[in-house]
Coordinates of C-alpha atoms in Angstrom, one line a residue:
Chain I
X1 CA 136.3 -7.5 -37.6
X2 CA 139.3 -6.1 -39.7
X3 CA 137.3 -3.2 -41.0
X4 CA 136.2 -2.6 -37.5
X5 CA 140.1 -3.0 -36.6
X6 CA 141.4 -1.2 -39.1
X7 CA 139.1 1.4 -38.2
X8 CA 140.2 1.6 -34.7
X9 CA 143.7 2.9 -36.3
X10 CA 142.3 5.6 -37.8
X11 CA 140.5 5.4 -35.1
X12 CA 137.5 7.2 -35.1
X13 CA 137.5 8.3 -38.8
X14 CA 137.5 4.8 -40.4
X15 CA 135.1 3.3 -37.7
X16 CA 133.4 6.8 -37.8
X17 CA 132.8 6.8 -41.6
X18 CA 131.4 3.2 -41.9
X19 CA 129.9 3.4 -38.6
X20 CA 128.4 6.7 -39.7
X21 CA 127.3 5.3 -42.9
X22 CA 125.9 2.4 -40.8
X23 CA 124.1 4.7 -38.6
X24 CA 122.8 6.9 -41.6
X25 CA 121.5 3.4 -43.1
X26 CA 119.8 2.5 -40.2
X27 CA 118.4 6.0 -39.8
X28 CA 117.2 6.0 -43.1
X29 CA 115.5 2.7 -42.8
X30 CA 114.0 3.8 -39.5
X31 CA 112.8 6.9 -40.8
X32 CA 111.6 5.0 -44.1
X33 CA 110.0 2.8 -41.8
X34 CA 108.6 5.6 -39.8
X35 CA 107.4 7.0 -43.0
X36 CA 106.0 3.6 -44.1
X37 CA 104.4 3.1 -40.7
X38 CA 102.2 6.2 -40.8
X39 CA 101.3 5.1 -44.3
X40 CA 100.4 1.7 -42.9
X41 CA 99.1 3.1 -40.0
X42 CA 97.1 5.5 -42.1
X43 CA 96.2 2.4 -44.3
X44 CA 95.3 0.8 -41.2
X45 CA 93.5 3.9 -39.8
X46 CA 91.6 4.5 -43.2
X47 CA 90.7 0.8 -43.0
X48 CA 89.6 1.0 -39.5
X49 CA 87.9 4.2 -40.2
X50 CA 85.9 2.5 -43.0
X51 CA 85.2 -0.2 -40.9
X52 CA 84.0 2.1 -38.2
X53 CA 82.0 3.7 -40.7
X54 CA 80.4 0.3 -41.6
X55 CA 79.8 -0.6 -38.3
X56 CA 78.3 2.6 -37.4
X57 CA 76.0 2.3 -40.4
X58 CA 75.3 -1.1 -39.4
X59 CA 74.4 0.0 -35.9
X60 CA 72.2 2.7 -37.2
X61 CA 70.5 0.3 -39.5
X62 CA 69.9 -2.2 -36.7
X63 CA 68.9 0.6 -34.4
X64 CA 66.5 2.1 -36.9
X65 CA 65.0 -1.7 -37.6
X66 CA 64.5 -2.3 -33.7
X67 CA 62.8 1.0 -33.4
X68 CA 60.7 0.5 -36.2
X69 CA 59.9 -3.0 -35.1
X70 CA 59.2 -1.6 -31.5
X71 CA 57.1 1.0 -33.1
X72 CA 54.9 -1.2 -35.0
X73 CA 54.6 -3.4 -32.0
X74 CA 53.5 -0.6 -29.8
X75 CA 51.3 0.6 -32.7
X76 CA 49.5 -2.7 -33.0
X77 CA 49.1 -3.0 -29.2
X78 CA 47.8 0.2 -28.9
X79 CA 45.5 -0.4 -31.7
X80 CA 44.1 -3.5 -30.1
X81 CA 43.8 -1.5 -26.7
X82 CA 42.1 1.6 -28.0
X83 CA 39.6 -0.8 -29.5
X84 CA 39.0 -2.8 -26.4
X85 CA 39.1 0.3 -24.3
X86 CA 36.6 2.1 -26.8
X87 CA 34.4 -1.0 -26.4
X88 CA 34.8 -1.0 -22.8
X89 CA 34.1 2.5 -22.3
X90 CA 31.1 2.4 -24.6
X91 CA 29.7 -0.4 -22.6
X92 CA 30.5 1.3 -19.4
X93 CA 29.0 4.5 -20.4
X94 CA 25.8 2.5 -21.6
X95 CA 25.6 0.8 -18.4
X96 CA 26.3 3.9 -16.3
X97 CA 23.4 5.8 -18.4
X98 CA 21.1 2.8 -17.7
X99 CA 21.7 3.0 -14.1
X100 CA 21.1 6.6 -14.0
X101 CA 18.0 6.2 -15.8
X102 CA 16.9 3.6 -13.6
X103 CA 18.0 5.6 -10.3
X104 CA 15.9 8.6 -11.7
X105 CA 12.9 6.4 -12.3
X106 CA 13.3 5.1 -8.6
X107 CA 13.5 8.6 -7.4
X108 CA 10.4 9.8 -9.1
X109 CA 8.8 8.2 -5.8
X110 CA 9.8 11.3 -4.3
X111 CA 7.5 13.3 -6.3
X112 CA 4.7 11.6 -4.9
X113 CA 3.2 10.1 -7.8
X114 CA 5.2 7.6 -10.0
X115 CA 4.6 4.9 -12.0
X116 CA 5.7 1.9 -14.2
X117 CA 4.2 0.5 -17.4
X118 CA 3.1 -2.9 -17.2
X119 CA 1.9 -5.5 -19.8
X120 CA -1.6 -4.7 -18.9
X121 CA -1.3 -1.0 -18.6
X122 CA 0.4 0.9 -15.7
X123 CA 1.2 0.4 -12.0
X124 CA 0.8 3.9 -10.2
X125 CA 2.6 4.4 -7.0
X126 CA 1.5 7.0 -4.5
X127 CA 4.1 7.9 -1.9
X128 CA 2.7 9.7 1.0
X129 CA 4.7 12.1 3.3
X130 CA 4.0 14.6 6.0
X131 CA 6.4 17.3 7.2
X132 CA 9.2 16.0 5.1
X133 CA 9.0 12.5 6.5
X134 CA 8.5 9.8 3.9
X135 CA 5.5 7.9 5.0
X136 CA 3.7 4.7 3.4
X137 CA 3.6 3.9 -0.4
X138 CA 0.2 2.6 -2.1
X139 CA -0.3 1.1 -5.4
X140 CA -2.9 1.1 -8.1
X141 CA -2.6 -1.3 -11.0
X142 CA -4.6 -0.1 -13.9
X143 CA -5.6 -2.0 -16.8
X144 CA -5.7 0.1 -20.0
X145 CA -9.0 -0.8 -21.5
X146 CA -12.1 0.9 -22.1
X147 CA -13.5 1.3 -19.5
X148 CA -10.3 1.6 -17.6
X149 CA -10.2 -0.9 -14.7
X150 CA -8.5 -1.3 -11.5
X151 CA -6.8 -4.6 -11.5
X152 CA -5.8 -4.7 -8.0
X153 CA -4.4 -2.1 -5.5
X154 CA -3.0 -1.8 -1.8
X155 CA -5.3 1.2 -0.8
X156 CA -6.7 0.6 2.7
X157 CA -10.2 -0.3 2.8
X158 CA -11.4 2.4 4.6
X159 CA -10.3 5.0 2.1
X160 CA -13.2 5.9 -0.2
X161 CA -11.7 4.3 -3.1
X162 CA -15.0 3.2 -4.9
X163 CA -16.3 6.6 -4.5
X164 CA -13.2 8.5 -5.9
X165 CA -13.2 6.0 -9.1
X166 CA -16.8 6.3 -9.6
X167 CA -16.5 10.0 -10.0
X168 CA -13.2 10.5 -11.9
X169 CA -11.7 7.3 -13.3
X170 CA -13.4 7.2 -16.4
X171 CA -13.6 10.9 -17.1
X172 CA -10.3 12.3 -15.8
X173 CA -7.8 9.8 -14.8
X174 CA -5.3 12.8 -13.6
X175 CA -8.0 14.0 -11.3
X176 CA -8.6 10.3 -10.1
X177 CA -4.9 10.1 -9.1
X178 CA -4.7 13.5 -7.6
X179 CA -7.7 13.1 -5.3
X180 CA -6.5 9.6 -4.4
X181 CA -3.1 11.2 -3.5
X182 CA -4.9 13.9 -1.4
X183 CA -6.8 11.3 0.7
X184 CA -4.1 9.2 1.3
X185 CA -1.6 12.0 2.2
X186 CA -4.1 13.5 4.6
X187 CA -4.7 9.9 6.1
X188 CA -0.8 9.2 6.5
X189 CA -0.5 12.7 8.0
X190 CA -3.1 12.4 10.6
X191 CA -2.0 8.6 11.3
X192 CA 1.5 10.1 11.8
X193 CA 0.4 12.6 14.5
X194 CA -1.6 10.0 16.2
X195 CA 1.2 7.7 16.2
X196 CA 3.7 10.3 17.4
X197 CA 1.1 11.6 20.3
X198 CA 1.1 7.8 21.4
X199 CA 4.6 6.9 21.2
X200 CA 6.4 10.3 22.2
X201 CA 4.1 12.0 24.7
X202 CA 2.8 9.0 26.5
X203 CA 3.7 10.7 29.8
X204 CA 1.2 13.4 29.0
X205 CA -1.7 11.3 28.5
X206 CA -4.0 10.4 31.3
X207 CA -5.4 7.2 29.4
X208 CA -5.4 5.5 26.2
X209 CA -5.6 7.3 23.0
X210 CA -8.9 6.6 21.4
X211 CA -8.8 6.4 17.7
X212 CA -10.1 4.9 14.5
X213 CA -9.0 3.5 11.2
X214 CA -9.2 6.7 9.2
X215 CA -7.6 8.6 12.3
X216 CA -10.4 11.2 11.9
X217 CA -11.6 11.1 15.3
X218 CA -9.4 11.3 18.3
X219 CA -10.3 11.5 22.0
X220 CA -7.7 11.7 24.8
X221 CA -7.2 13.1 28.3
X222 CA -4.1 14.8 28.9
X223 CA -2.1 17.1 31.2
X224 CA -0.1 20.1 29.8
X225 CA 2.6 19.1 32.4
X226 CA 3.0 15.8 33.0
X227 CA 4.0 15.9 36.6
X228 CA 2.8 19.3 37.4
X229 CA -0.2 21.0 38.8
X230 CA -2.0 21.5 35.6
X231 CA -5.4 20.0 35.3
X232 CA -6.4 17.0 33.2
X233 CA -8.3 18.1 30.1
X234 CA -10.5 16.0 27.7
X235 CA -9.8 16.6 23.9
X236 CA -12.1 15.7 21.1
X237 CA -10.6 16.2 17.8
X238 CA -12.8 15.5 14.6
X239 CA -11.3 15.6 11.0
X240 CA -14.6 15.9 9.1
X241 CA -12.6 16.8 5.9
X242 CA -10.7 13.7 4.9
X243 CA -8.4 15.6 2.8
X244 CA -6.7 17.6 5.6
X245 CA -4.4 17.1 8.3
X246 CA -5.9 19.5 10.8
X247 CA -8.9 19.0 12.9
X248 CA -12.3 20.6 11.7
X249 CA -13.7 20.4 15.1
X250 CA -11.9 20.7 18.6
X251 CA -13.6 20.6 22.0
X252 CA -11.5 20.8 25.1
X253 CA -13.3 20.1 28.3
X254 CA -12.4 19.9 31.8
X255 CA -13.8 16.6 33.5
X256 CA -13.7 17.9 37.2
X257 CA -16.5 19.1 39.0
X258 CA -15.5 22.5 40.3
X259 CA -15.9 25.4 37.9
X260 CA -12.6 26.6 36.0
X261 CA -10.8 29.6 37.3
X262 CA -10.4 32.2 34.7
X263 CA -6.7 31.3 34.2
X264 CA -7.7 27.6 33.6
X265 CA -10.5 28.8 31.2
X266 CA -8.1 30.9 29.4
X267 CA -5.7 27.7 29.1
X268 CA -8.5 25.6 27.8
X269 CA -9.4 28.2 25.2
X270 CA -5.7 28.5 24.2
X271 CA -5.4 24.8 24.0
X272 CA -8.3 24.5 21.8
X273 CA -7.1 27.0 19.6
X274 CA -3.5 25.2 19.5
X275 CA -5.3 22.1 18.4
X276 CA -6.9 23.9 15.6
X277 CA -3.8 25.4 14.3
X278 CA -1.0 23.1 14.8
X279 CA -0.3 19.4 14.1
X280 CA -1.1 17.2 17.2
X281 CA 2.4 16.4 18.2
X282 CA 3.8 19.9 17.8
X283 CA 1.2 21.0 20.1
X284 CA 2.6 18.5 22.6
X285 CA 6.2 19.6 21.9
X286 CA 5.2 23.1 22.7
X287 CA 3.7 21.7 26.2
X288 CA 6.9 20.4 26.6
X289 CA 9.1 23.1 25.7
X290 CA 6.9 25.2 28.1
X291 CA 7.6 22.8 31.0
X292 CA 11.4 23.2 30.3
X293 CA 10.8 27.1 30.3
X294 CA 9.0 26.8 33.7
X295 CA 11.8 24.8 35.1
X296 CA 14.5 27.3 33.9
X297 CA 12.5 29.9 35.6
X298 CA 12.6 27.9 39.1
X299 CA 16.4 27.5 38.7
X300 CA 17.0 31.2 38.0
Chain P
X1 CA -18.7 -16.1 42.9
X2 CA -21.7 -17.2 41.3
X3 CA -22.0 -21.1 40.7
X4 CA -22.9 -20.7 37.0
X5 CA -20.2 -18.3 36.7
X6 CA -17.8 -20.5 38.3
X7 CA -18.9 -23.5 35.9
X8 CA -18.6 -21.2 32.9
X9 CA -15.0 -20.4 34.1
X10 CA -14.2 -24.2 34.6
X11 CA -15.4 -25.2 31.3
X12 CA -13.7 -22.2 29.2
X13 CA -10.3 -23.0 31.0
X14 CA -10.9 -26.9 30.5
X15 CA -11.2 -26.2 26.8
X16 CA -7.7 -24.6 26.5
X17 CA -4.9 -27.1 25.5
X18 CA -2.1 -27.3 28.0
X19 CA 0.4 -26.1 25.4
X20 CA -1.3 -22.6 25.1
X21 CA -2.5 -22.4 28.8
X22 CA 0.3 -19.9 29.8
X23 CA 0.1 -17.8 26.6
X24 CA -3.8 -17.4 26.8
X25 CA -3.8 -16.8 30.6
X26 CA -1.0 -14.1 30.1
X27 CA -2.9 -12.4 27.1
X28 CA -6.0 -12.4 29.3
X29 CA -4.0 -10.4 32.1
X30 CA -6.5 -11.1 34.7
X31 CA -4.4 -13.3 37.1
X32 CA -1.1 -11.6 38.1
X33 CA 2.4 -13.1 37.6
X34 CA 2.6 -13.8 41.2
X35 CA -0.7 -15.7 41.3
X36 CA 0.4 -17.8 38.2
X37 CA 3.6 -18.7 39.7
X38 CA 1.9 -20.4 42.8
X39 CA 0.0 -22.7 40.4
X40 CA 1.6 -26.0 39.3
X41 CA 1.1 -26.2 35.6
X42 CA 2.4 -29.9 35.5
X43 CA -0.3 -31.4 37.3
X44 CA -3.2 -33.3 36.0
X45 CA -5.7 -30.8 33.8
X46 CA -8.6 -31.1 36.2
X47 CA -6.7 -30.2 39.3
X48 CA -4.8 -27.3 37.4
X49 CA -8.3 -26.1 36.1
X50 CA -9.5 -26.2 39.7
X51 CA -6.5 -24.3 40.9
X52 CA -7.2 -21.6 38.4
X53 CA -10.9 -21.4 39.1
X54 CA -10.1 -20.8 42.6
X55 CA -7.7 -18.0 41.8
X56 CA -10.5 -16.4 39.6
X57 CA -12.8 -16.6 42.8
X58 CA -10.0 -14.9 44.9
X59 CA -9.8 -12.1 42.4
X60 CA -13.8 -11.9 42.2
X61 CA -13.9 -12.5 38.7
X62 CA -17.1 -11.5 37.0
X63 CA -19.1 -13.0 34.0
X64 CA -17.7 -10.4 31.7
X65 CA -13.9 -11.5 32.6
X66 CA -15.0 -14.8 32.0
X67 CA -16.5 -13.9 28.5
X68 CA -13.2 -11.9 27.8
X69 CA -11.3 -15.2 28.4
X70 CA -13.9 -16.9 25.9
X71 CA -13.2 -14.3 23.2
X72 CA -9.2 -14.7 23.7
X73 CA -9.7 -18.5 23.2
X74 CA -11.7 -18.1 20.2
X75 CA -9.0 -15.6 18.8
X76 CA -6.5 -18.2 19.1
X77 CA -9.0 -20.7 17.6
X78 CA -10.7 -19.0 15.0
X79 CA -10.6 -21.8 12.5
X80 CA -12.9 -23.9 14.8
X81 CA -15.8 -21.7 13.9
X82 CA -17.3 -21.0 10.3
X83 CA -17.5 -17.4 9.4
X84 CA -20.1 -15.7 7.4
X85 CA -19.6 -12.1 5.9
X86 CA -22.2 -9.3 5.8
X87 CA -21.7 -6.1 3.8
X88 CA -23.2 -2.9 5.0
X89 CA -24.0 0.1 2.9
X90 CA -24.8 3.8 3.8
X91 CA -27.2 6.0 2.0
X92 CA -26.0 8.3 -0.8
X93 CA -24.4 11.4 0.1
X94 CA -23.6 10.4 3.8
X95 CA -21.2 12.7 5.9
X96 CA -17.7 11.4 6.7
X97 CA -17.9 8.6 8.9
X98 CA -16.5 9.7 12.2
X99 CA -16.4 6.4 14.0
X100 CA -16.2 6.5 17.8
X101 CA -15.4 3.3 19.1
X102 CA -17.0 4.0 22.4
X103 CA -20.3 5.3 20.9
X104 CA -20.3 2.2 18.9
X105 CA -20.0 -0.3 21.6
X106 CA -22.7 1.3 23.8
X107 CA -25.0 1.8 20.9
X108 CA -24.6 -2.0 20.0
X109 CA -25.2 -3.2 23.5
X110 CA -28.2 -0.9 24.1
X111 CA -29.9 -2.1 21.0
X112 CA -29.6 -5.6 21.8
X113 CA -30.4 -5.1 25.6
X114 CA -33.2 -3.1 24.5
X115 CA -34.5 -6.0 22.5
X116 CA -33.6 -9.2 24.7
X117 CA -33.5 -8.4 28.4
X118 CA -31.4 -11.5 28.8
X119 CA -28.2 -10.9 26.7
X120 CA -24.3 -10.8 27.5
X121 CA -22.4 -8.5 25.2
X122 CA -18.6 -8.4 25.6
X123 CA -16.1 -6.6 23.6
X124 CA -12.3 -6.9 23.1
X125 CA -10.1 -4.3 20.9
X126 CA -8.1 -5.9 18.4
X127 CA -5.3 -4.6 16.1
X128 CA -6.2 -2.5 12.8
X129 CA -8.7 -0.7 14.9
X130 CA -11.0 -3.9 15.0
X131 CA -13.3 -5.0 17.5
X132 CA -14.3 -8.6 18.5
X133 CA -17.7 -8.9 20.0
X134 CA -19.1 -11.9 22.0
X135 CA -23.0 -12.3 22.3
X136 CA -24.6 -14.8 24.5
X137 CA -28.2 -15.1 23.5
X138 CA -31.0 -15.5 26.4
X139 CA -34.6 -14.8 25.9
X140 CA -37.1 -12.7 27.9
X141 CA -37.6 -15.5 30.4
X142 CA -34.4 -17.3 30.1
X143 CA -31.0 -16.4 31.0
X144 CA -28.1 -16.3 28.3
X145 CA -26.7 -19.5 27.0
X146 CA -23.0 -18.8 27.6
X147 CA -22.1 -22.0 25.6
X148 CA -23.4 -21.2 22.4
X149 CA -22.2 -17.6 21.8
X150 CA -22.1 -15.7 18.5
X151 CA -18.9 -13.8 17.5
X152 CA -18.8 -10.6 15.4
X153 CA -15.5 -9.2 14.1
X154 CA -15.8 -5.7 12.9
X155 CA -13.0 -3.3 11.5
X156 CA -14.1 0.2 12.0
X157 CA -14.9 2.5 9.1
X158 CA -15.3 -0.4 6.6
X159 CA -18.7 -1.9 5.4
X160 CA -17.7 -5.6 6.1
X161 CA -18.5 -7.4 9.5
X162 CA -17.6 -11.1 9.9
X163 CA -19.8 -13.3 12.3
X164 CA -19.3 -16.9 13.5
X165 CA -22.4 -18.8 12.2
X166 CA -24.5 -18.7 15.2
X167 CA -26.7 -21.9 15.7
X168 CA -29.4 -19.7 17.0
X169 CA -30.5 -18.2 13.5
X170 CA -33.6 -16.4 14.8
X171 CA -31.3 -13.8 16.4
X172 CA -29.4 -13.0 13.2
X173 CA -31.8 -10.2 12.0
X174 CA -31.3 -8.5 15.4
X175 CA -27.5 -8.8 15.3
X176 CA -27.7 -7.3 12.1
X177 CA -29.8 -4.4 13.0
X178 CA -27.7 -3.7 15.8
X179 CA -24.4 -3.6 13.8
X180 CA -25.9 -1.4 11.0
X181 CA -27.1 1.2 13.5
X182 CA -24.2 1.3 15.7
X183 CA -21.9 1.7 12.9
X184 CA -24.1 4.2 11.2
X185 CA -24.8 2.3 8.2
X186 CA -28.5 1.9 6.5
X187 CA -28.5 -1.8 5.1
X188 CA -27.0 -5.0 5.7
X189 CA -26.7 -7.7 3.2
X190 CA -25.2 -11.3 3.9
X191 CA -22.6 -11.9 1.3
X192 CA -22.5 -15.6 -0.5
X193 CA -19.0 -16.1 1.2
X194 CA -18.4 -18.5 4.0
X195 CA -15.0 -20.0 5.3
X196 CA -13.4 -21.1 8.4
X197 CA -10.5 -18.8 7.7
X198 CA -11.2 -15.6 8.8
X199 CA -8.1 -13.9 7.6
X200 CA -8.5 -15.2 4.2
X201 CA -12.3 -13.9 4.2
X202 CA -10.6 -10.6 5.4
X203 CA -8.0 -10.7 2.6
X204 CA -10.8 -11.4 0.0
X205 CA -13.2 -8.6 0.7
X206 CA -10.7 -6.0 1.7
X207 CA -9.0 -6.9 -1.8
X208 CA -5.7 -7.6 0.1
X209 CA -4.8 -10.8 -1.5
X210 CA -2.7 -9.7 -4.4
X211 CA -0.1 -7.2 -3.1
X212 CA 2.6 -7.9 -5.8
X213 CA 3.2 -4.7 -7.6
X214 CA 5.6 -3.6 -10.4
X215 CA 8.1 -1.0 -9.7
X216 CA 11.4 0.2 -10.9
X217 CA 12.8 -1.1 -7.6
X218 CA 12.2 -4.7 -8.4
X219 CA 14.9 -6.5 -10.0
X220 CA 13.4 -9.8 -11.0
X221 CA 12.2 -9.8 -14.6
X222 CA 9.4 -12.0 -15.2
X223 CA 10.8 -14.2 -17.3
X224 CA 13.5 -15.4 -14.9
X225 CA 11.0 -17.0 -12.6
X226 CA 11.0 -20.7 -13.2
X227 CA 8.0 -22.1 -15.0
X228 CA 8.0 -25.1 -12.7
X229 CA 9.0 -27.4 -15.5
X230 CA 12.4 -28.0 -14.2
X231 CA 14.2 -28.7 -17.2
X232 CA 17.3 -29.4 -15.7
X233 CA 15.8 -32.4 -13.8
X234 CA 17.4 -34.9 -16.0
X235 CA 18.8 -34.6 -19.4
X236 CA 17.3 -38.1 -20.3
X237 CA 13.6 -36.6 -19.9
X238 CA 12.4 -34.7 -22.8
X239 CA 9.3 -32.7 -22.4
X240 CA 6.6 -33.3 -25.0
X241 CA 4.3 -30.4 -25.8
X242 CA 6.7 -27.8 -24.1
X243 CA 5.0 -24.8 -25.9
X244 CA 1.5 -26.1 -24.6
X245 CA 2.9 -26.5 -21.1
X246 CA 4.3 -23.2 -21.2
X247 CA 0.9 -21.7 -22.5
X248 CA -0.8 -23.4 -19.7
X249 CA 1.7 -21.8 -17.1
X250 CA 1.5 -18.4 -18.5
X251 CA -2.5 -18.4 -18.6
X252 CA -2.5 -19.8 -14.9
X253 CA 0.0 -17.0 -13.9
X254 CA -2.0 -14.5 -15.6
X255 CA -5.3 -15.6 -13.9
X256 CA -4.0 -16.7 -10.4
X257 CA -1.0 -14.5 -10.0
X258 CA 2.0 -15.1 -8.1
X259 CA 0.7 -14.3 -4.6
X260 CA -0.5 -17.1 -2.2
X261 CA -4.2 -17.6 -2.6
X262 CA -6.6 -16.9 0.2
X263 CA -7.8 -20.1 1.7
X264 CA -11.3 -21.4 1.3
X265 CA -12.4 -25.0 2.0
X266 CA -15.1 -25.1 -0.8
X267 CA -17.2 -23.9 -3.6
X268 CA -20.7 -24.7 -4.0
X269 CA -22.7 -24.2 -7.3
X270 CA -26.6 -24.4 -7.3
X271 CA -27.4 -25.1 -10.7
X272 CA -31.1 -24.5 -12.2
X273 CA -30.2 -24.7 -15.8
X274 CA -31.6 -26.7 -18.8
X275 CA -29.8 -29.7 -19.7
X276 CA -27.3 -29.0 -22.4
X277 CA -25.7 -31.8 -24.4
X278 CA -23.6 -32.2 -27.5
X279 CA -25.2 -35.4 -28.6
X280 CA -28.4 -35.0 -30.2
X281 CA -31.6 -36.9 -28.5
X282 CA -31.5 -38.3 -25.3
X283 CA -34.2 -37.9 -22.6
X284 CA -32.7 -35.3 -20.7
X285 CA -32.2 -33.1 -24.0
X286 CA -35.9 -32.7 -24.6
X287 CA -36.6 -31.7 -20.9
X288 CA -38.1 -28.4 -20.7
X289 CA -37.7 -27.7 -17.0
X290 CA -34.5 -26.8 -15.7
X291 CA -32.3 -29.4 -13.9
X292 CA -31.7 -28.7 -10.5
X293 CA -28.3 -29.9 -8.9
X294 CA -25.6 -28.8 -6.5
X295 CA -22.1 -29.2 -7.4
X296 CA -19.7 -28.7 -4.7
X297 CA -15.9 -28.5 -4.7
X298 CA -14.1 -29.3 -1.5
X299 CA -10.4 -29.0 -0.7
X300 CA -8.2 -28.0 2.2
X301 CA -7.0 -25.1 0.2
X302 CA -9.6 -24.7 -2.9
X303 CA -7.9 -21.9 -4.7
X304 CA -4.4 -23.6 -4.7
X305 CA -5.9 -26.7 -5.7
X306 CA -7.8 -25.0 -8.7
X307 CA -4.5 -23.1 -9.6
X308 CA -2.7 -26.5 -9.9
X309 CA -5.4 -28.2 -12.1
X310 CA -4.4 -27.0 -15.5
X311 CA -0.5 -27.4 -15.0
X312 CA -1.2 -30.8 -13.6
X313 CA -3.0 -31.5 -16.9
X314 CA -6.4 -32.3 -15.1
X315 CA -8.2 -29.3 -16.6
X316 CA -7.9 -27.1 -19.6
X317 CA -6.5 -23.7 -19.1
X318 CA -7.9 -21.1 -19.0
X319 CA -10.3 -22.6 -16.3
X320 CA -14.0 -21.7 -16.2
X321 CA -14.7 -18.2 -15.2
X322 CA -17.3 -19.7 -12.6
X323 CA -14.0 -21.2 -10.8
X324 CA -11.5 -18.3 -11.1
X325 CA -14.0 -15.4 -10.2
X326 CA -14.4 -16.5 -6.4
X327 CA -11.8 -14.2 -4.9
X328 CA -12.6 -11.4 -7.3
X329 CA -16.3 -11.4 -6.9
X330 CA -16.0 -12.5 -3.2
X331 CA -18.2 -15.3 -3.5
X332 CA -18.0 -19.1 -3.0
X333 CA -21.8 -19.8 -3.2
X334 CA -23.2 -19.5 -6.6
X335 CA -26.8 -19.8 -8.0
X336 CA -26.7 -20.3 -11.7
X337 CA -29.8 -20.0 -13.9
X338 CA -30.4 -19.8 -17.5
X339 CA -30.4 -16.4 -18.9

C-alpha cells in the first residue's frame, strides 16, 4: 500500500502513527469486546445463574415430591402392616394364653385330684404317687343329679368304692374324693413297694413273693445277704389299714430247726423293726448297702 | 403210671389242636425243651399223642400234672364253656380282707375233701391275683370223673366268682360253700348273668367295660367324630330326615357310649304279665291271669346288635330300658311281673 509505502520514508513515524492508530483501534475494539464479554458473560452468567436457580428449585421440588410420595407409601404400608401385626399378635397372644391355660389344667394332675366338667357333670381324675414317683391315675365320672351318681369309673374292683360312696357321696363329696384318694394312693404305694421288691431284689428272695390284689398281705422268704452266710428268714407283712403304705403287723421267723443264736435273734428283731418303719424296697436297699459295706471291710 | 392217669393224659393231649400243641406244652412247662425236641410234631396226631404220653410217663407225671394241663387247655379254650357268675357278700362291719392265697387254696380243698372223699382239686395262679380252680367230682364210693370237671375263676379280694356250668348240678351248693368260707365271705348268690365270654362277664361285673374318660389331655372334641352318616359318600345322595338320624345317633351314643360292648350271646325275658293291648276288646285283653311267655334275643354279639338297631332304622331310639340296662345291672336273665 502506498500509505504504508509512504510511511516507510518517514519510516516509522508515518507507518507509526497510522499503525499506532490502527493498533489503538484494535485495542479499543478489543477492550470494548472485553468489556462487552463480561457483560455478555455476565448476562450469560446471570442467565445461567437463574437457570441454575430454577433447576435447583425444580430439583428440590421434585425431591420433595419424591420424598412425600415415598413417605406416603411407607406410611400406608406401615399402616397395613401394623394392622396386620396387631391382629397377628392379638391372635397369637390369645392362642398362647389358651395353651397356657390348657397346660395349667393338664398340670393340675400333679396335685392329685383334678377334674374336667362334662355335659353330665364332672369327670374327676385321681392321680396317685409314692415317694415322688407318679403312679397310676383313676377316674370317677360323676353325674350332677340329686342324688349324685357315679356314671362310670376306673377304680379297681377290690377298692371298697361302694362302701366309701355309701358313707360320703351324698353328704360330703369332698370327703368322698379325699377318702378315695387316700385309699388309692395307699394301694399304689403298697403295689409299688411289692413290684420293686420283685423286680429289683430278686436275688434276695428265696422263693416267689406271695401277694394279693390289694397288696395288703405280703409273704416271702429272704436272705439279707444273697450269697452270704446269713440265714433265710420268712417275713409276713400285714397292712390292716388300707390307707397306709407301712404294715400294721410284721412277723419275721426263722424256718430252720435249730434255735437262733443271740446275734441271729438280734438280727431277726432288727429286721422286724425295719419292716415296720421303712418301705419294703428301702429295707432291701439297706440290706444291699450293708452287703457293700461288708465287702469294703474285707478289702481293707 | 396208673392206667387211668395215662388214659386221662392221652385224652387231654388229644383234645389240643396241632397248631396249639407247642404253645400249650410250653405253657405247661412239665416236659423239658430237650424232651420236646426229641418228638416229631409232624407225624400223625395219634402217634404224636402216644409219644407225648410216653414222655409224661418217663417224668412220672401225676394226676395233678394232668389236671394242670387240662386247666391250661381250658384257659386257651374258655369260650367252649358257658360261665355263670356268683356274687358273695360279707357281713356288715367286717375287718379288712387280708386275703392269703395259700390259706384260701388249702381251706377250699379241705372243705371239699371233708364233704366228698373222692374229689380232685387243682389250682393254677393267673394274672391279676386270680386263681383257676379245677374240680373233678366223685362220690363216697366212686372215683372222681376227670372228664366232667367244674372250673372256678376267682379274683382275690373281689366278691365275684365265675364258674363253668357243671353238668353235676347237685354239687353246686357244696362248691358255693367252699368258695364262701375259703374267701371269708358269708353269703353267696347266683347272678342272673351267663355267657361263654368270660372276659366280657368280668368286664361287666367289675364295671370295666367303659373306660373312656374326658380329660384335659384329650384333643378330639365330641363333635368331630363322624356320625356314621358319611355325608361325603356321594353328592347325588341326599339324606332325608337328617335331623332325626342325628338325634338317633346322639341318643344311641349317650346310652351305649363309644366303647366296645362286652360280648354276650343272648338275653332272656321271662314274662308273667297281663296282656296289654291298644285295641279294645279281643280275647286276650279280658284275661285276668297273667300271660306266661319267654322272649329270647340271640346274637353272636348281642349288645353290639342292640346298639345298631336304632341307627339301622329297625327300632325307635331310645331302646327299651329292659334291653339297655343289661351291662349296667349285670343281668341277661329277666323275670318281669306286673307291679
